[in-house]
Coordinates of C-alpha atoms in Angstrom, one line a residue:
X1 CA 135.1 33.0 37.2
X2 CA 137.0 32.0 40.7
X3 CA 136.0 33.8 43.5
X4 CA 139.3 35.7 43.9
X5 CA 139.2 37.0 40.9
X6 CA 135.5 38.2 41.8
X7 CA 136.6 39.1 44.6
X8 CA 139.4 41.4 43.0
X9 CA 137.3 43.0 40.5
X10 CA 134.8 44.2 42.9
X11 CA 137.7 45.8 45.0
X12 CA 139.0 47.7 42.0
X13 CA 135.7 48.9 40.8
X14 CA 135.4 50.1 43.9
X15 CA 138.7 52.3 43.4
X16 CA 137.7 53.5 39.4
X17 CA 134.1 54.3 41.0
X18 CA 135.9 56.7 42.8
X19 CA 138.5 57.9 40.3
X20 CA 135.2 58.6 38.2
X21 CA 133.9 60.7 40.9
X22 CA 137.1 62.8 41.0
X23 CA 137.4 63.1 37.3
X24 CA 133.7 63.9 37.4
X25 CA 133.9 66.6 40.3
X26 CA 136.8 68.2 38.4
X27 CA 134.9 68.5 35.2
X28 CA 132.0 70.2 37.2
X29 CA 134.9 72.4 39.0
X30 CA 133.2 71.3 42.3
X31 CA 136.9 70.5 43.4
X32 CA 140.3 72.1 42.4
X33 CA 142.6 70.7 40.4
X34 CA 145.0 70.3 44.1
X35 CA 142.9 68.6 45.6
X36 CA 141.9 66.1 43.2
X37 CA 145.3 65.1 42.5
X38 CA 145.9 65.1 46.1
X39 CA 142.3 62.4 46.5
X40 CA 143.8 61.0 43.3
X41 CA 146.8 59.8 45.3
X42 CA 145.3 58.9 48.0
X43 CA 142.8 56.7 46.5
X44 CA 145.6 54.8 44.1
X45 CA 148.0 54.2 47.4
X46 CA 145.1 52.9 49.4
X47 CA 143.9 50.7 46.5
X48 CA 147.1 49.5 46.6
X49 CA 147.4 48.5 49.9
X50 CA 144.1 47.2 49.9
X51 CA 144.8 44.6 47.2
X52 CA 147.9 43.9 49.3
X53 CA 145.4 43.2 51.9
X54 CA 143.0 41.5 50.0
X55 CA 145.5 39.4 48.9
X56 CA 146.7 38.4 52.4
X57 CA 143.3 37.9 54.4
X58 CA 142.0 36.3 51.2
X59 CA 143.9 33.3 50.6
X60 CA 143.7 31.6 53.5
X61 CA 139.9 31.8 53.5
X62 CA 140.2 30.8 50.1
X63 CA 142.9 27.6 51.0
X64 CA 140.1 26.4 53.5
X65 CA 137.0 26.8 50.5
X66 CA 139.6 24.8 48.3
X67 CA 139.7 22.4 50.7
X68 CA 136.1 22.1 51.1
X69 CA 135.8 21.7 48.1
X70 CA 138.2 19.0 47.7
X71 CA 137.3 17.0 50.6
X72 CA 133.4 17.1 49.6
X73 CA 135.2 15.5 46.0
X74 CA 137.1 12.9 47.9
X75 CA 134.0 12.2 49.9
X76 CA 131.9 11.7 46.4
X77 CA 134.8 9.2 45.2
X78 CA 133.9 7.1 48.6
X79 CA 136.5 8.1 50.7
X80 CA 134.7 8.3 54.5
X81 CA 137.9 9.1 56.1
X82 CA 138.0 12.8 55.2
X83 CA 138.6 15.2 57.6
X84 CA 138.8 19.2 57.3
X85 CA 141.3 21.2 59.6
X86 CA 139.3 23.3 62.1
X87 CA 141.4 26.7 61.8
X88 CA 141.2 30.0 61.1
X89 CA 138.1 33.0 61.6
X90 CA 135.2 31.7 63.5
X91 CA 132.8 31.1 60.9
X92 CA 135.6 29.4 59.1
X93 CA 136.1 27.0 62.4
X94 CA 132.5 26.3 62.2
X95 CA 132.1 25.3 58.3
X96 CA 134.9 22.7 59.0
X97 CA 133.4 21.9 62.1
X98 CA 129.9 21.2 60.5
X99 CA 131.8 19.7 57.5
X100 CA 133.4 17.1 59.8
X101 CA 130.3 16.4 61.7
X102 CA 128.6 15.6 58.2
X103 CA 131.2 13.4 57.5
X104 CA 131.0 11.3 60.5
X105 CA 127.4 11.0 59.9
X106 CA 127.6 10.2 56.4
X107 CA 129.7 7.2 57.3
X108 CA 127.9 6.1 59.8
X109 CA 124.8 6.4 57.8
X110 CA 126.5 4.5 54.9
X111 CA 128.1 1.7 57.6
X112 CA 124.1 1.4 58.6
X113 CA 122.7 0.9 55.1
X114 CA 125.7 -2.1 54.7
X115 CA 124.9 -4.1 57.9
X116 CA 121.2 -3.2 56.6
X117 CA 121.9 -5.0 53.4
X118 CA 124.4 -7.4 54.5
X119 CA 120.9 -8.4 56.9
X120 CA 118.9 -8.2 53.9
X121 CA 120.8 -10.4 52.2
X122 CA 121.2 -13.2 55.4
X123 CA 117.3 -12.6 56.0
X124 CA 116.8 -13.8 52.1
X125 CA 118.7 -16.8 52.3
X126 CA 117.4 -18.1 55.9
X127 CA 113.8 -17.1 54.7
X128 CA 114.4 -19.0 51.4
X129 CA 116.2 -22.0 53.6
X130 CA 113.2 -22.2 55.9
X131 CA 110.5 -22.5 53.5
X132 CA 112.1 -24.6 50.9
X133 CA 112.7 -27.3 53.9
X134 CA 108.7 -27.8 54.4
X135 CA 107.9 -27.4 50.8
X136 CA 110.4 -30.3 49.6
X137 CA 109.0 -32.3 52.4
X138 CA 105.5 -32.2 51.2
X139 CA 106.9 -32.6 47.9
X140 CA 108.4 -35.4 48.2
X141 CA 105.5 -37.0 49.9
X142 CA 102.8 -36.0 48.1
X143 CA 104.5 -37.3 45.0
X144 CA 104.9 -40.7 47.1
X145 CA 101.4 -40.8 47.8
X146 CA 100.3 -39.8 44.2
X147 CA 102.7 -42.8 42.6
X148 CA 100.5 -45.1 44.6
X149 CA 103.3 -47.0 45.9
X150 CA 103.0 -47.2 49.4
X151 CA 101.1 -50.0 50.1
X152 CA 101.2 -50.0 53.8
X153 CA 98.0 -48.1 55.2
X154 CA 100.4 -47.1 58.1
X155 CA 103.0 -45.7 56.4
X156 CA 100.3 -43.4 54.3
X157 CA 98.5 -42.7 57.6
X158 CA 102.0 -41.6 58.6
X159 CA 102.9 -40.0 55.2
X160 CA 100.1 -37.9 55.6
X161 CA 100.6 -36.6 59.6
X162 CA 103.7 -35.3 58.0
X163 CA 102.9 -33.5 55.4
X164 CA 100.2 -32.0 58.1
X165 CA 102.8 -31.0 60.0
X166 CA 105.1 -29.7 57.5
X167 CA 102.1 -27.2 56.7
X168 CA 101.3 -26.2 59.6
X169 CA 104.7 -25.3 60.2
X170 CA 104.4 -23.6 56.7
X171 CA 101.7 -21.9 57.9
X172 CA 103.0 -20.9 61.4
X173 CA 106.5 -19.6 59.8
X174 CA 104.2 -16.7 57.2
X175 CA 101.8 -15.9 60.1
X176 CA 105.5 -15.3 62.0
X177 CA 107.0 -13.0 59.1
X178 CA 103.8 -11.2 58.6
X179 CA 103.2 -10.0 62.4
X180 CA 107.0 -9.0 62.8
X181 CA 106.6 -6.7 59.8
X182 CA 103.4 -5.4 61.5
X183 CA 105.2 -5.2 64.8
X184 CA 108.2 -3.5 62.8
X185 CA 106.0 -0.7 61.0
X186 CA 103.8 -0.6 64.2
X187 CA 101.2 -1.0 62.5
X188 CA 99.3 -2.6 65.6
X189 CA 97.8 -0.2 67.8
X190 CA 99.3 0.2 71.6
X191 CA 96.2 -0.2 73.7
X192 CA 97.8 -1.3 77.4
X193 CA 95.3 -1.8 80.1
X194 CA 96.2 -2.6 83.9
X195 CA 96.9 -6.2 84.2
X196 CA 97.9 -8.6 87.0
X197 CA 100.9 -10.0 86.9
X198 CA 99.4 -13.6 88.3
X199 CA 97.1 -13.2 85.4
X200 CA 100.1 -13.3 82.7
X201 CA 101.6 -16.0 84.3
X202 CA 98.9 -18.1 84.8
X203 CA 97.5 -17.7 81.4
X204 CA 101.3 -18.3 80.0
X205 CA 101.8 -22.0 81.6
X206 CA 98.5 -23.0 81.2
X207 CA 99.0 -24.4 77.6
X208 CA 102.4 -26.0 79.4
X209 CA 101.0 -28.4 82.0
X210 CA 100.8 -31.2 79.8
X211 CA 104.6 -31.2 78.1
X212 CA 105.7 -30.3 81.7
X213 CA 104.2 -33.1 82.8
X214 CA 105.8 -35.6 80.4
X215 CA 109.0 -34.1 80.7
X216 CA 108.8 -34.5 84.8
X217 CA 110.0 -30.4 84.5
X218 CA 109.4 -28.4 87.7
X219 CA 108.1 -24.8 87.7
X220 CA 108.9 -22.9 90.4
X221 CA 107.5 -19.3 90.6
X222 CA 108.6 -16.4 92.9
X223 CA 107.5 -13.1 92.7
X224 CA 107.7 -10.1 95.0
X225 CA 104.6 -9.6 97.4
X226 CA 104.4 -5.5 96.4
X227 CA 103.9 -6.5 92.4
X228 CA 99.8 -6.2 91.3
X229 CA 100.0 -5.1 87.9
X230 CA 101.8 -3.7 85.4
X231 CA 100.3 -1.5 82.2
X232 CA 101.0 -3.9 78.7
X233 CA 98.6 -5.4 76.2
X234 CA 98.4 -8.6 78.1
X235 CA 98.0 -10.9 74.8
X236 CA 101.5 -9.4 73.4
X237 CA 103.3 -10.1 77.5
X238 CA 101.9 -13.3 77.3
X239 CA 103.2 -14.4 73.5
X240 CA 106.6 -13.1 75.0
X241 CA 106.3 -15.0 78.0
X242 CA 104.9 -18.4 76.1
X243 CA 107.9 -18.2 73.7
X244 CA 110.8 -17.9 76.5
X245 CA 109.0 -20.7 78.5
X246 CA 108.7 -23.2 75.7
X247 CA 112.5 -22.3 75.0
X248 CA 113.1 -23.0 78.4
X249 CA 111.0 -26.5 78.2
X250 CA 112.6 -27.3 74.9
X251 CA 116.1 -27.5 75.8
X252 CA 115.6 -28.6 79.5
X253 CA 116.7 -31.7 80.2
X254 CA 113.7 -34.2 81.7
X255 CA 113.0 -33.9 85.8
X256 CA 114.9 -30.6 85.7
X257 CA 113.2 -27.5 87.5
X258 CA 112.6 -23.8 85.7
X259 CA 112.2 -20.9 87.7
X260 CA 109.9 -17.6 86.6
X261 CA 110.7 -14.7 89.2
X262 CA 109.2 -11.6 88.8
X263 CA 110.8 -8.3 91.1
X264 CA 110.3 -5.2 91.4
X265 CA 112.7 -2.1 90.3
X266 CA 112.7 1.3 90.8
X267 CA 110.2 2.1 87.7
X268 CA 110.0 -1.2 86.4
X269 CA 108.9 -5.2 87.2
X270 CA 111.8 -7.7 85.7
X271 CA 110.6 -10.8 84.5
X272 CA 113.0 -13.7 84.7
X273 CA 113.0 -17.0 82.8
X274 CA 115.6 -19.4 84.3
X275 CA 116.4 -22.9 83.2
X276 CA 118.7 -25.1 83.3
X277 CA 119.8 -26.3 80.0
X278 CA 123.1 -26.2 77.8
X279 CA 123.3 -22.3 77.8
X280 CA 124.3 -20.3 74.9
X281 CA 128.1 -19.4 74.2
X282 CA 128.9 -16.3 74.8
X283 CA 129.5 -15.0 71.5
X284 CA 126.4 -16.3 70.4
X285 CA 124.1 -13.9 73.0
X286 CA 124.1 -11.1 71.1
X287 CA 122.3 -12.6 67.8
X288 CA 119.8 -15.0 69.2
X289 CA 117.4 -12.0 68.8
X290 CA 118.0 -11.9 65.4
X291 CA 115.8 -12.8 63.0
X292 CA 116.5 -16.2 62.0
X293 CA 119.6 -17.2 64.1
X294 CA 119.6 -19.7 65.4
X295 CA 122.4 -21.1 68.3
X296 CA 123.5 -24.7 66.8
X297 CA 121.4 -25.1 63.4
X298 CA 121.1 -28.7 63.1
X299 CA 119.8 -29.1 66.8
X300 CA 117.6 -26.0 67.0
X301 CA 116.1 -27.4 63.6
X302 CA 115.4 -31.1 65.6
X303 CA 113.6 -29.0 68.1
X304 CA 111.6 -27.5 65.5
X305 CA 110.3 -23.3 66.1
X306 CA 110.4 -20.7 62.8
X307 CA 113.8 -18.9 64.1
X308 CA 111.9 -16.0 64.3
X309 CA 110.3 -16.0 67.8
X310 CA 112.8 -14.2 69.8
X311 CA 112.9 -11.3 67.7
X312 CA 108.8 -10.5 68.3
X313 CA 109.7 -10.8 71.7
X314 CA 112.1 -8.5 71.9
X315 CA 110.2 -6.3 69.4
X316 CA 107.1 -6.4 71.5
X317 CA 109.1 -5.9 75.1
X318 CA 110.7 -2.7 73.4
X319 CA 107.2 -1.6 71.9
X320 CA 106.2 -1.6 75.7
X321 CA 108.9 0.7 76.6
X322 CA 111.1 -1.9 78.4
X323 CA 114.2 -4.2 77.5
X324 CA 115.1 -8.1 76.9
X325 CA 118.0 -9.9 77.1
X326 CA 120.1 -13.0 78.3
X327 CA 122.3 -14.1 80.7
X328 CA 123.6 -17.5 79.8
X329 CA 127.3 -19.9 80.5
X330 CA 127.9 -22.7 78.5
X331 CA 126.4 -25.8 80.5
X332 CA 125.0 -23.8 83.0
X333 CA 121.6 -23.0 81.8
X334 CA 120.1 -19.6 80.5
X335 CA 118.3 -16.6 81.6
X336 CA 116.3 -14.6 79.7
X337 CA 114.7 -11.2 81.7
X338 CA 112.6 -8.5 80.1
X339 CA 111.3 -5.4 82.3
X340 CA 108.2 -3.9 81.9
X341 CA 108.2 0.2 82.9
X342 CA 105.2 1.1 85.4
X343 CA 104.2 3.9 82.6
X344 CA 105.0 3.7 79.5
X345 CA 103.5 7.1 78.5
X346 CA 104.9 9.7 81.3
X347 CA 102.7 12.1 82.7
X348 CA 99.7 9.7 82.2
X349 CA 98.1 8.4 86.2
X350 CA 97.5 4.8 86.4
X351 CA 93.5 5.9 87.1
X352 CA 93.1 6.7 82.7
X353 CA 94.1 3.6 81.6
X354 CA 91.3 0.5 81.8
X355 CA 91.5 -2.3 84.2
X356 CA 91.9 -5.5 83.1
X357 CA 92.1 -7.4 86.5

């Protein structure tokens, strides 16, 4: 049954209740026969006009629940674009408010789980891409090596180093996918503990000196005198801060100079990787943190890394509460800065966490 019809019934059982009771009340003589002709009257003129009143306040209520309905319909069939009128009583304002609000959020939700699988399905192919490259490489020769004809001890010695290397980078490329799945589920507890910055630095070009050294690369390091320590897990800062550097190492050209200043903001230090490489177009800046972009494929594969490294970073920087990002012109070098916030966890003194100085 449609609800004006409902409706309509209810309103004239109402009016035969009543007719009952007067019928009723003149059986029992509790009325006179007057007087219940007079009610009698009265009740069928006001019935009357209030189904001429029902009718008129009714259907526009009912107009805006047909179009509820039809919109939600439209809405099921795929159509995003719906929108409902925001008229009439209050209440009904607010159902096509809420309505509208749904929709926006349903399309957005639904624009999400696209670019979600439209990223699942670029993530497949670059995964599938990156480990097929190593694995046909040690293919190819390990079946050299198995034919027996290589002759040349060198060449097998050489034969050999590569497929070493090829597994390694195998190797390096799973460890990288496994941790940023971690990282993503956080599945890795957040235990910061006050560290020096000079510490993080230190410990980051340490494992640099000797490709700095070949490359005739400069590091120049300034950092504000008011900066001690920040609160981080120092082995996640200084993963971050090893990937940027190498980047910046790895596409610097020999006898150039990088530069690692550290400031300090208003609730936060800014770390800051400068080099002076090739730079990254502009249109390029916003994906590098994506996993597996890479800027310039063929070359970023000649310079080797797994495609995945600035996304941990930039995972692990936002785990810590702070940002990363780049600042780069083409053939004017790069910078990439990440801050680190003073407290992560508000409302928490610097005196409970540990010292790690």
């Amino acid at each position: 049954m449609k609800l004006k019809t409902l409706l309509a019934v209810t309103n004239g059982l109402s009016i035969l209740l009543f007719l009952l009771f007067l019928v009723i009340s003149y059986v029992q003589m509790f009325l006179s026969k007057e007087v219940v002709l007079l009610l009698t009257v009265i009740t069928l003129v006001a019935g009357a006009i209030s189904f001429l009143a029902f009718y008129v306040l009714i259907n526009p209520l009912l107009k805006i629940v047909n179009q509820v309905s039809k919109e939600a319909q439209s809405m099921a069939n795929g159509n995003l674009e719906v929108k409902m009128k925001e008229a009439g009583p209050k209440e009904i304002k607010q159902v096509a408010k809420n309505f509208n609000e749904m929709a926006v959020q349903i399309k957005e939700k639904m624009e999400d789980i696209e670019r979600s699988e439209q990223f699942k399905s670029e993530l497949i192919a670059n995964v599938s891409h990156d480990l097929r490259t190593p694995i046909a490489s040690i293919r190819s020769f390990t079946e050299a090596l198995e034919d027996n004809i290589l002759q040349d001890e060198e060449t097998k010695k050489r034969y050999l180093s590569i497929i070493k290397q090829e597994t390694l980078r195998l190797g390096d490329l799973i460890e990288e996918l496994l941790y940023f799945s971690k990282l993503e589920q956080r599945s890795i507890p957040y235990t910061p503990v006050l560290t020096p910055v000079d510490d993080l630095l230190l410990q980051s070009l340490g494992p640099f000196e000797s490709m700095l050294s070949e490359q005739g690369i400069e590091v120049i390091v300034e950092m504000d005198e008011e900066i001690s320590s920040v609160l981080v897990m120092p082995e996640k800062i200084i993963r971050v801060l090893n990937n940027l550097i190498k980047n910046a190492i790895t596409y610097s050209p020999s006898n150039a100079t990088i530069s690692i200043v550290v400031t300090n903001e208003q609730d936060s230090v800014r770390f800051q990787i400068i080099d002076e490489g090739p730079g990254i177009e502009q249109e390029e800046q916003e994906r590098i943190f994506e996993r597996f972009y890479r800027t310039e494929k063929s070359r970023n594969k000649a310079y080797g890394g797994s495609g995945i490294g600035l996304a941990i970073a930039k995972e692990l920087i936002e785990w810590h509460g702070g940002t990363l990002g780049v600042v780069s012109k083409w053939g004017k070098g790069s910078t990439f800065s990440f801050t680190i916030p003073y407290e992560k966890e508000r409302g928490r003194d610097e005196e409970d966490y540990p010292d790690h100085s």
